[in-house]
Coordinates of C-alpha atoms in Angstrom, one line a residue:
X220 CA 31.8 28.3 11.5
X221 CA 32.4 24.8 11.9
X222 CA 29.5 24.4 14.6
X223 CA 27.2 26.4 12.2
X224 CA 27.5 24.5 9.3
X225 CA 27.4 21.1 11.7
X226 CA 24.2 22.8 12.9
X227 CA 22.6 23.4 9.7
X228 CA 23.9 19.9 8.3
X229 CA 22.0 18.2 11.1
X230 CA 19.0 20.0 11.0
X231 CA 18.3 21.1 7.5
X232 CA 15.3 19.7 7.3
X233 CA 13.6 21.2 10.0
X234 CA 14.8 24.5 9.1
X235 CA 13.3 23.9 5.5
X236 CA 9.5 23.0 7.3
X237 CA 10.0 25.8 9.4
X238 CA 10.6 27.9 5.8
X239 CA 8.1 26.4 4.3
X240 CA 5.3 27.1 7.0
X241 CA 6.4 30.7 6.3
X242 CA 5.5 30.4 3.1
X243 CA 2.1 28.6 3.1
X244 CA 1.7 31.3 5.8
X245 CA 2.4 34.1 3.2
X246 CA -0.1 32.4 0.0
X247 CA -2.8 33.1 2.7
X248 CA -1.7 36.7 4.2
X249 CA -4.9 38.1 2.3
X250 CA -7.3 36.1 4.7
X251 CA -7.0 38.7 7.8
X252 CA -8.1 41.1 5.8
X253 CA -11.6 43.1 7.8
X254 CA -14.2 40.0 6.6
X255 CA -14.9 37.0 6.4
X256 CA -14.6 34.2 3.9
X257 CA -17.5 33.5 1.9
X258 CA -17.7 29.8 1.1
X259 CA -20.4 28.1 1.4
X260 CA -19.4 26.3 4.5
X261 CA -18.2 29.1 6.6
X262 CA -21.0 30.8 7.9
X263 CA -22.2 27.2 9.9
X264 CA -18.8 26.3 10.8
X265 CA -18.5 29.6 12.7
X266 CA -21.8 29.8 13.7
X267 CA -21.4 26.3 15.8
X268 CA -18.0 27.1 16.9
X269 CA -19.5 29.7 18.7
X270 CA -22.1 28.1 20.5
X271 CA -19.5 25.2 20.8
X272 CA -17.9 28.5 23.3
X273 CA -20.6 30.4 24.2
X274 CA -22.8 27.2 25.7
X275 CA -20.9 24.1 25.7
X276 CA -17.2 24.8 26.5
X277 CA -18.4 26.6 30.4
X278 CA -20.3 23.5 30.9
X279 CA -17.2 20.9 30.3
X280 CA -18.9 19.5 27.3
X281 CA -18.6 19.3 23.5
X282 CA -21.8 17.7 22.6
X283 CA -25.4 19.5 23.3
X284 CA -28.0 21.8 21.9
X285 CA -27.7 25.3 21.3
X286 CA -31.0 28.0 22.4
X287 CA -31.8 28.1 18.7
X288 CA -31.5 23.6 18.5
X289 CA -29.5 24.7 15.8
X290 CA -32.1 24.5 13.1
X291 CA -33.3 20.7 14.3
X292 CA -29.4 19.7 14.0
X293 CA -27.9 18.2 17.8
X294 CA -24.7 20.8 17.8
X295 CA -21.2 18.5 17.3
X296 CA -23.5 15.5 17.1
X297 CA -23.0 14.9 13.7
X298 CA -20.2 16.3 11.6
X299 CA -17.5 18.5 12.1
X300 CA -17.7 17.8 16.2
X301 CA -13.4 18.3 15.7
X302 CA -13.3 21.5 13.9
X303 CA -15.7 23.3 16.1
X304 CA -14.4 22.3 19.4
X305 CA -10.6 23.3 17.9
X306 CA -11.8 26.5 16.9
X307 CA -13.6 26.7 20.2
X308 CA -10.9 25.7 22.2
X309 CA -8.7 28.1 20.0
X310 CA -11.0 31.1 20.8
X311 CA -11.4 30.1 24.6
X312 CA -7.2 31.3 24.5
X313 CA -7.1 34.2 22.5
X314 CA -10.7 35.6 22.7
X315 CA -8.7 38.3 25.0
X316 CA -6.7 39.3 22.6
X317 CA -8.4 39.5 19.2
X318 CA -11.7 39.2 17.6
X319 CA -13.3 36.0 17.1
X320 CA -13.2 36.1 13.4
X321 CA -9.8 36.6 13.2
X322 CA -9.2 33.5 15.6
X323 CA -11.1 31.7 12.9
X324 CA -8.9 32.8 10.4
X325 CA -6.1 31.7 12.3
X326 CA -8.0 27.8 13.0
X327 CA -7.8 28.2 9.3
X328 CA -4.0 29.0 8.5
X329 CA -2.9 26.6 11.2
X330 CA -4.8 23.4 9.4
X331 CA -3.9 24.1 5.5
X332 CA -0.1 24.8 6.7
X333 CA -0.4 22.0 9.0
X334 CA 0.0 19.8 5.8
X335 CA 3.1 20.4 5.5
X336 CA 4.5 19.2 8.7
X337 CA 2.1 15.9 9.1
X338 CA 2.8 14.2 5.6
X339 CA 6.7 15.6 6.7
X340 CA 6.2 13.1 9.3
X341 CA 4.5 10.2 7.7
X342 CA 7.5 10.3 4.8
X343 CA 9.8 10.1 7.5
X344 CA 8.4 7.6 10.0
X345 CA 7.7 5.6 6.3
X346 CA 10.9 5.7 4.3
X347 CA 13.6 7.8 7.1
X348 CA 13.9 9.8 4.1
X349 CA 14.4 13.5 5.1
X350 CA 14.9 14.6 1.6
X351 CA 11.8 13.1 0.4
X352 CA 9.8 14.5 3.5
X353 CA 10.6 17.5 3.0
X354 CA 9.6 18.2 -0.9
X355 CA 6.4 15.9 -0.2
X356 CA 5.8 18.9 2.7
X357 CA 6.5 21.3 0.0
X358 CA 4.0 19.7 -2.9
X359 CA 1.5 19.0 0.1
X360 CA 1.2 23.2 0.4
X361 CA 1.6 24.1 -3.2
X362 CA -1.9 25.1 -4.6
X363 CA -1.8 23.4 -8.4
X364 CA -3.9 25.3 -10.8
X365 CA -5.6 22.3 -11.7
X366 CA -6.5 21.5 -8.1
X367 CA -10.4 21.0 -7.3
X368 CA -12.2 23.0 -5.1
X369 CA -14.7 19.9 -4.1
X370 CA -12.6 16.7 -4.3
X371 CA -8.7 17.2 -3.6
X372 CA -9.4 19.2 0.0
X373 CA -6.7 21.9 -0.3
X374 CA -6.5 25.1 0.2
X375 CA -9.0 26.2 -2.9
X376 CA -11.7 23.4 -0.8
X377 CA -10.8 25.3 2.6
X378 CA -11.5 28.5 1.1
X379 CA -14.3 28.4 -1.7
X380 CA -16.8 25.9 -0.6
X381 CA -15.4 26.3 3.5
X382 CA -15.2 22.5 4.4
X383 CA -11.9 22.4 5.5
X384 CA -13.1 19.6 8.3
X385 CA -11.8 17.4 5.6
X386 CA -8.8 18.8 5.2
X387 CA -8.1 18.9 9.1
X388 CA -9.2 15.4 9.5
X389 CA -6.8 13.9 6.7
X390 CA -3.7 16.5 8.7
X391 CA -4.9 14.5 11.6
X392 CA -4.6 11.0 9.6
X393 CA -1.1 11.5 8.6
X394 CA -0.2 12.0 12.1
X395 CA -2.0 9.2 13.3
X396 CA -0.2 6.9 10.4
X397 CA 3.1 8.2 11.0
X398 CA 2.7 7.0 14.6
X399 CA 1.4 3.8 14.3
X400 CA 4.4 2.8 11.3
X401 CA 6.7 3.9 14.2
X402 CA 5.4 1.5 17.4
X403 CA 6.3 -1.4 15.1
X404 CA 10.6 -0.4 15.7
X405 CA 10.0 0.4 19.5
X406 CA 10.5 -1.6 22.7
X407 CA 7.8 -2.6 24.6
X408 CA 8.2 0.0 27.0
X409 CA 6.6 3.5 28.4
X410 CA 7.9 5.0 25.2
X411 CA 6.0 2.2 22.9
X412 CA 2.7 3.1 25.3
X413 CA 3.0 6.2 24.9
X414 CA 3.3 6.6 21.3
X415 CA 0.0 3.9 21.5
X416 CA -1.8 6.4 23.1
X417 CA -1.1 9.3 20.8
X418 CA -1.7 7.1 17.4
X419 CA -5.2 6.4 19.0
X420 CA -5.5 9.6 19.9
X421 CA -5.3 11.3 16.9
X422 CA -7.5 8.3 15.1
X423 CA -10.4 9.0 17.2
X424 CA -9.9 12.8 16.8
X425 CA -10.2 11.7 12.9
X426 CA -13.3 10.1 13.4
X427 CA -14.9 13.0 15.5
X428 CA -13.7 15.8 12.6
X429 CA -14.8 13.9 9.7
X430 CA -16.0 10.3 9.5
X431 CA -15.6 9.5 5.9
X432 CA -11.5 10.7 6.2
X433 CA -11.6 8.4 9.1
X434 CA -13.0 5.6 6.9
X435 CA -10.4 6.8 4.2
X436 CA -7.5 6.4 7.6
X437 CA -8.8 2.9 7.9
X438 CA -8.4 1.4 4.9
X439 CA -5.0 3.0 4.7
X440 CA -4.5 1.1 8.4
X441 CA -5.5 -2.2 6.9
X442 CA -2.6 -1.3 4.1
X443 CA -0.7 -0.9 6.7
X444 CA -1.1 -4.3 8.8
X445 CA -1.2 -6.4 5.5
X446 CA 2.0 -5.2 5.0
X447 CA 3.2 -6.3 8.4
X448 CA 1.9 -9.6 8.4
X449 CA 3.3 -10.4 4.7
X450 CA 6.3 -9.7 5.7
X451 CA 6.8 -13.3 7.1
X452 CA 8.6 -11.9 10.7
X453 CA 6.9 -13.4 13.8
X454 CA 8.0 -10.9 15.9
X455 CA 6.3 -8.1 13.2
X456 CA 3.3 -10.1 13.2
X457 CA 3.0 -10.3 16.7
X458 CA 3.6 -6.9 17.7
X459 CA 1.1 -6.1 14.7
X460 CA -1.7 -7.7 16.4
X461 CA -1.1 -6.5 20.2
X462 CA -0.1 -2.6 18.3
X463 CA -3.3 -2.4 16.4
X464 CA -5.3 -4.2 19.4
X465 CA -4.4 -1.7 21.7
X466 CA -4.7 1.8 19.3
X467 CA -8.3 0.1 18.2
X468 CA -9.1 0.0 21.7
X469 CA -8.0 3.1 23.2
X470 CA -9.7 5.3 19.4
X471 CA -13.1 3.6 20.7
X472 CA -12.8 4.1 24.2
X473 CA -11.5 8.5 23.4
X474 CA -14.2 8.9 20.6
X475 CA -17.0 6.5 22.5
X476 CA -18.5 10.3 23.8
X477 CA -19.4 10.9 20.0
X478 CA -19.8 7.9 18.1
X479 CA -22.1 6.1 20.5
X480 CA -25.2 9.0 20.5
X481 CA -24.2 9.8 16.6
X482 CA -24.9 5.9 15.9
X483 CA -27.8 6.2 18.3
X484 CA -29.5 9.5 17.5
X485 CA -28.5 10.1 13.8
X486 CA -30.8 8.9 11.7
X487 CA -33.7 10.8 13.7
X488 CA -32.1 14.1 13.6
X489 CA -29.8 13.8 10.7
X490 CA -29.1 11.3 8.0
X491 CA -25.6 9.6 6.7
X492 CA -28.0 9.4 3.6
X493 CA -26.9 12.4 1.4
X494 CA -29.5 14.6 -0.5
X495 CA -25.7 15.0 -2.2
X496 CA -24.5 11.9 -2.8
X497 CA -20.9 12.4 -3.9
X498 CA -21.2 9.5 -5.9
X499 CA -18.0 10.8 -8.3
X500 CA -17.5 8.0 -10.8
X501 CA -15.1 8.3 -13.5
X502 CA -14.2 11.9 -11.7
X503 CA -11.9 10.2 -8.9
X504 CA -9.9 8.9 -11.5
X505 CA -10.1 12.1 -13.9
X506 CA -9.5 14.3 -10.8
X507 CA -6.1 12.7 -9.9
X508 CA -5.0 13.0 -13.3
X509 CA -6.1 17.1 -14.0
X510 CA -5.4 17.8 -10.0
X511 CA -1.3 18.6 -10.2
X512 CA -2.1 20.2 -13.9
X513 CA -0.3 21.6 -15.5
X514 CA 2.5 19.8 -14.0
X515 CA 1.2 16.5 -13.4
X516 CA 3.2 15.7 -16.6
X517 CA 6.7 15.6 -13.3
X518 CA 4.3 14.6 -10.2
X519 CA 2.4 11.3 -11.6
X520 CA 5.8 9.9 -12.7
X521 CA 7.4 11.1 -9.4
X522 CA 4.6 9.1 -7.6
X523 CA 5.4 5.9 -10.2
X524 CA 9.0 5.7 -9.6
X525 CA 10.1 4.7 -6.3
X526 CA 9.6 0.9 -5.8
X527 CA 10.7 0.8 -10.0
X528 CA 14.3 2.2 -8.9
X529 CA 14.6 0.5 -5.4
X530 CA 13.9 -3.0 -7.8
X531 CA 16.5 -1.7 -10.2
X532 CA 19.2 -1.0 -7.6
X533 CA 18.1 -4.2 -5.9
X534 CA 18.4 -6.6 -9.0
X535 CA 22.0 -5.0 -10.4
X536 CA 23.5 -5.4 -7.0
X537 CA 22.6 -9.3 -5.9
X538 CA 22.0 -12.0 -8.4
X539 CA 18.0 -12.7 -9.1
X540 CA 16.4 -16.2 -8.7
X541 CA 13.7 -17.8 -10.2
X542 CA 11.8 -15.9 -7.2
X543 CA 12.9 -12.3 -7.9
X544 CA 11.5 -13.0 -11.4
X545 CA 8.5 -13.8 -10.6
X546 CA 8.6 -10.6 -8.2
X547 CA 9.5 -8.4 -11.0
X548 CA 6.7 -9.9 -13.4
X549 CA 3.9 -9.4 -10.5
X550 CA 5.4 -5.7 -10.5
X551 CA 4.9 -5.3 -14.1
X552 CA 1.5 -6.4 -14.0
X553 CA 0.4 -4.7 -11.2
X554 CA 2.2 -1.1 -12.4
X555 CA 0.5 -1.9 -15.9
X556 CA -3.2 -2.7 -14.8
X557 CA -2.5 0.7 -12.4
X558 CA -1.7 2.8 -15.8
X559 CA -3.9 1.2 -17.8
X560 CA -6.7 2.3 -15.4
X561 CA -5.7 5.7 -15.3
X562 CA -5.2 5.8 -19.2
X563 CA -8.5 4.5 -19.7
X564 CA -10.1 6.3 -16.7
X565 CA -11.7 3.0 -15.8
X566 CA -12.1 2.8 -11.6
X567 CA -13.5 -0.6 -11.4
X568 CA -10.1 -2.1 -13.1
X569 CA -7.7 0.0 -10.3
X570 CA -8.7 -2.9 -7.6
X571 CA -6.6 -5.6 -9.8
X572 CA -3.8 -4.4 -9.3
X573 CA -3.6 -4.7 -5.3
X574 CA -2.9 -8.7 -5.3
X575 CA -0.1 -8.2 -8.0
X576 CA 1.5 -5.3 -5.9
X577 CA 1.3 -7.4 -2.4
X578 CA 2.6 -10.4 -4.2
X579 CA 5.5 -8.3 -4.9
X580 CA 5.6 -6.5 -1.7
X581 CA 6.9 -10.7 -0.5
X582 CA 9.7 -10.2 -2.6
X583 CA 10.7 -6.9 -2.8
X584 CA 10.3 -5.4 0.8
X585 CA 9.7 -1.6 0.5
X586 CA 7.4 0.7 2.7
X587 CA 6.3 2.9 -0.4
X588 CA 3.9 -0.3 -1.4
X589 CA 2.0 1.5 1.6
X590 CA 1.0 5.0 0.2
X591 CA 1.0 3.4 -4.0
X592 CA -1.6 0.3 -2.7
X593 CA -4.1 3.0 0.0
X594 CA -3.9 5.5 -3.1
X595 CA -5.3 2.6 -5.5
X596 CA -7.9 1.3 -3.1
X597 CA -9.1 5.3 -2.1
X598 CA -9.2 5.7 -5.9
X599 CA -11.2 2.6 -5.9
X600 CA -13.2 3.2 -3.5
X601 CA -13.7 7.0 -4.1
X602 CA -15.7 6.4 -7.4
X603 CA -18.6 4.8 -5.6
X604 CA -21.1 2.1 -6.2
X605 CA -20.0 2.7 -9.9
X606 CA -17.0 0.6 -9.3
X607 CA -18.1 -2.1 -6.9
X608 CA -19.6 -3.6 -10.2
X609 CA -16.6 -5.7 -11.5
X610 CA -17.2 -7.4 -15.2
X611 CA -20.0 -10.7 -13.4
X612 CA -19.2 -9.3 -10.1
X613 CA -21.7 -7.0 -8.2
X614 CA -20.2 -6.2 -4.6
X615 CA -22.8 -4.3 -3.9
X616 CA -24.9 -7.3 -3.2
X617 CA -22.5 -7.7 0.1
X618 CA -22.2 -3.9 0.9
X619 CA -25.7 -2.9 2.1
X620 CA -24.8 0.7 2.9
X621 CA -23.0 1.5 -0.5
X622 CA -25.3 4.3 -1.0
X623 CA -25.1 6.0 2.2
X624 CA -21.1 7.3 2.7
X625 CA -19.8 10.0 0.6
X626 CA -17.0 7.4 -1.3
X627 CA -16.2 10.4 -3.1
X628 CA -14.3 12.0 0.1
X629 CA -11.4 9.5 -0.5
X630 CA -10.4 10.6 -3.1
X631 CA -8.8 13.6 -0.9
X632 CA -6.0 10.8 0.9
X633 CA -5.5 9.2 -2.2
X634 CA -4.3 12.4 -3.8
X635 CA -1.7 13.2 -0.6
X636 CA -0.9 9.4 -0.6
X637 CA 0.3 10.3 -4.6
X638 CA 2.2 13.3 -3.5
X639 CA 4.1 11.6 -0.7
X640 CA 4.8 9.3 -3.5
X641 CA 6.0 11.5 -5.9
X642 CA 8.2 12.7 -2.7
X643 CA 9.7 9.7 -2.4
X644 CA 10.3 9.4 -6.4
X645 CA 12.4 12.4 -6.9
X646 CA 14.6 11.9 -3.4
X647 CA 15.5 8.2 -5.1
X648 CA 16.1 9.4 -8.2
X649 CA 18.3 12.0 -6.7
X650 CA 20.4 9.7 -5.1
X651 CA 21.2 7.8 -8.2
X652 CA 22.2 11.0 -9.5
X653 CA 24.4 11.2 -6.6
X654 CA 25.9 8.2 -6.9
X655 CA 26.4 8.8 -10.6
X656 CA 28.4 12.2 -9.6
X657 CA 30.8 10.1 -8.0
X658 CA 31.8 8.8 -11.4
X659 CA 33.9 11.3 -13.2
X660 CA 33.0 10.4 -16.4
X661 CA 29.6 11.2 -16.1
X662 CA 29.5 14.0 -12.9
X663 CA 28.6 16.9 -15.2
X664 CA 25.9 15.4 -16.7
X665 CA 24.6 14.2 -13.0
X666 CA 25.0 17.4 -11.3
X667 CA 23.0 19.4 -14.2
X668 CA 20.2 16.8 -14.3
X669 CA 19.9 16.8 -10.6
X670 CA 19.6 21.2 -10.4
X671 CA 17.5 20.6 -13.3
X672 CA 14.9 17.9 -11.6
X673 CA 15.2 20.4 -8.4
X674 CA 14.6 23.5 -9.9
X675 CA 12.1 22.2 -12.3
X676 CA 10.4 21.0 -8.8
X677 CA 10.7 24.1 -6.8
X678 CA 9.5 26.2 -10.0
X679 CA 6.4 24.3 -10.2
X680 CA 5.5 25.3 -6.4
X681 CA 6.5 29.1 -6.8
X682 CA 5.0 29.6 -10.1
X683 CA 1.8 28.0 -8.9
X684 CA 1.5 29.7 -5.6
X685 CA 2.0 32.8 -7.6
X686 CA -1.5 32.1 -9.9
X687 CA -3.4 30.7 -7.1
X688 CA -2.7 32.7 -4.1
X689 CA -1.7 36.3 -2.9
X690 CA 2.2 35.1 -2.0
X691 CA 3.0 38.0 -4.2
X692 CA 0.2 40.3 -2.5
X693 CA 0.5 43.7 -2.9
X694 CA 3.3 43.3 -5.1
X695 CA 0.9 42.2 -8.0
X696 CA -2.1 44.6 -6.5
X697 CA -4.4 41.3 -7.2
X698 CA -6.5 39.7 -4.3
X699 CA -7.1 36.4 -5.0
X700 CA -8.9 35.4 -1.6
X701 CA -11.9 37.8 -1.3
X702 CA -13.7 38.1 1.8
X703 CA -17.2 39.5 2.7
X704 CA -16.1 43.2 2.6
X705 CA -14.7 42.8 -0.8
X706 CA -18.4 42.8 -1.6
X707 CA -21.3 45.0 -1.1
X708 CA -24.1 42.7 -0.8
X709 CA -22.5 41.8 2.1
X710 CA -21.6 45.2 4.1
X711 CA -25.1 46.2 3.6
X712 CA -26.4 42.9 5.6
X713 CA -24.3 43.5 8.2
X714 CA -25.2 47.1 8.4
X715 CA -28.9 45.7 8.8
X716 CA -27.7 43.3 11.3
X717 CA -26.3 46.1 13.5
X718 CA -29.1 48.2 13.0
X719 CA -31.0 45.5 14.0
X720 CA -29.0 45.2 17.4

């Protein structure tokens, strides 16, 4: 018994990912149903990950033209190259044993459960924080009511409008991010190398699923090495430079097969400039604040509250200088401006806050300034040209290709930056409850507000999946993810199509 409960106390965490793969796995039960799904998307992305099998793949390539030229489009030259070679390369290994539908319904359970273990690792390479991993794996599956369909890329994006490129590119980011926070703590040895590789690895397989995610990753990588070089460590900074040098390197040199014809042949067979432009506006910031309704009421406090309570434990524990003040005043002002922006739903103002937040990042060391300073420059960022125009200031002057990138696709990370956030939040505020238990005079009222805070949590997912999904399919006899032969339009084309045959 003892070696159990050792077991389970070890390893908890894992066995709570594993539980909760199950159950992102059971929401989506409904999609091998006979069918398709019929998003808007789907039909091309299976349609090129075909070809991707039936011409490329046999010729050791992943770039190329299909016999129809794929309607004037280069096939994988442009976007989505990633998803159709992984659903390619998918059906290459099970084409024996199933249909090739179904093996796309599979590419598409594997990337929306796939959240939950890559943001399980970024929490975990971030903060060590097991606890807070494992509920921002939890909130990372859950399917808010609230949630959009066209900015947040979750599951209602992978299924309605089908471009769940995005949301395999940003699983891929979190990965990649997780990495390169952990090369920083390791020896320069095979291990270090190694875990180079892989962080470049993953970046470059960013890039070639969906750029604007990879643009999204690298302003969430210049976070990152601001925040190594503030920290005032030479051996950080150092290591910073040769790190990043080499994972910069080794992204161009994997993805070099893609980017340099895309960059070369793009604008004469497709265009980065959209007929759609994505140009969101006011919507990134409005989307944040409707996307966890109707609980984002618990998850945009969560998200607020971590470097808050680290600065609270910090400043009751060691006496505070004239330095620590002016930490805690840069904190206020950057927290406030942050707020105020979302209050007012005004994107242009969000940018002020950064210099207040790293100016307390120098006094108050704490790794979640990393996902709360990407999610403000995403948010930033992610309502377009609109918010490059600051009071006298018009950055657009200095960013000649404003109008040609879909800003509005950052909005996505900034959203799962928030959740791991939120993560973070509860698991701190849990441990002060903790510590508070330890106090007999107050332990009741801890222990209740702690299952309270957890349950209250846990409700929130289940009660959500429960509208959104078909967890509780065929218990409820409602279908919430309909495919083609839920409709008759669609049985009588295919009918045609195989009469056609």
């Amino acid at each position: 018994m003892s070696v159990l409960s050792g077991f389970l106390r070890k390893n908890w965490d894992y066995l709570s990912l594993a539980a909760l793969i199950t159950y992102a796995t059971l929401s989506i039960k409904t999609f091998y149903r006979p069918g398709i799904p019929i998003g808007w998307d789907h039909p091309n992305y299976i349609n090129q990950a075909w070809f991707t099998l039936r011409y490329l793949l046999p010729k050791g390539r992943l770039l190329g033209w299909d016999p129809l030229n794929q309607y004037g489009w280069p096939l994988n030259q442009f976007y989505y190259c990633g998803p159709h070679s992984y659903v390619a390369l998918l059906a290459y290994g099970l084409l024996n044993l199933t249909d090739f539908y179904t093996i796309y319904k599979l590419a598409l359970n594997i990337v929306y459960v796939s959240y939950a273990p890559s943001i399980y690792v970024y929490v975990r390479a971030l903060t060590a924080d097991r606890a807070g991993a494992v509920v921002a794996a939890l909130l990372a599956v859950t399917v808010f009511p609230g949630e959009s369909a066209w900015l947040d890329a979750g599951l209602r994006q992978i299924y309605e409008v089908g471009m769940w490129g995005q949301s395999m590119g940003i699983v891929l980011s979190f990965v990649a991010l997780a990495l390169m926070i952990r090369t920083v703590d390791l020896d320069l040895e095979l291990k270090w190398f190694v875990a180079c590789i892989w962080a470049a690895f993953f970046s470059s397989t960013t890039m070639v699923t969906h750029p604007m995610v990879f643009y999204s990753l690298a302003i969430s990588i210049a976070v990152l090495i601001t925040m190594r070089v503030l920290s005032l460590n030479a051996r950080i900074f150092w290591r910073t430079v040769l790190d990043y040098t080499l994972i910069i390197c080794f992204t161009l040199a994997f993805s070099a097969f893609w980017l340099i014809p895309m960059l070369k042949y793009n604008r004469m067979y497709h265009n980065l400039v959209w007929n759609i432009k994505w140009d969101v506006g006011k919507w990134a910031i409005i989307d944040i604040l409707e996307t966890f309704k109707p609980y984002g009421w618990l998850i945009i406090p969560l998200a607020l509250l971590p470097i808050p309570i680290r600065v609270l434990v910090y400043t009751r524990a060691v006496k505070t200088g004239l330095k620590e003040k002016l930490g805690i005043v840069s904190l206020i002002m950057g927290f406030s401006i942050f707020a105020a922006s979302l209050v007012t739903v005004n994107p242009s103002t969000t940018l002020l806050a950064t210099p207040f937040l790293l100016a307390g990042y120098t006094v108050y060391k704490d790794e979640c300034y990393h996902p709360l300073i990407s999610s403000i420059l995403l948010l930033w960022i992610g309502a377009g040209y609109e918010s490059f125009r600051i009071g006298w200031v018009d950055l657009t002057r200095v960013i000649p290709f404003h109008e040609e990138l879909a800003f509005g696709k950052c909005v996505a990370l900034a959203r799962y930056m928030l959740i791991s956030l939120a993560s973070i939040g509860f698991s701190r505020m849990s441990y002060i409850l903790k510590k508070t238990c330890m106090k007999k005079s107050s332990r009741t009222a801890s222990i209740m507000l702690y299952s309270i805070l957890a349950l209250i949590l846990i409700g929130a997912s289940l009660s959500s999946q429960l509208e959104t999904t078909d967890i509780a399919y065929p218990v409820n006899g409602r279908i919430v993810f309909q495919l083609s032969i839920d409709y008759s339009l669609s049985a009588k084309v295919d009918e045609l199509i195989d009469w056609i045959q």
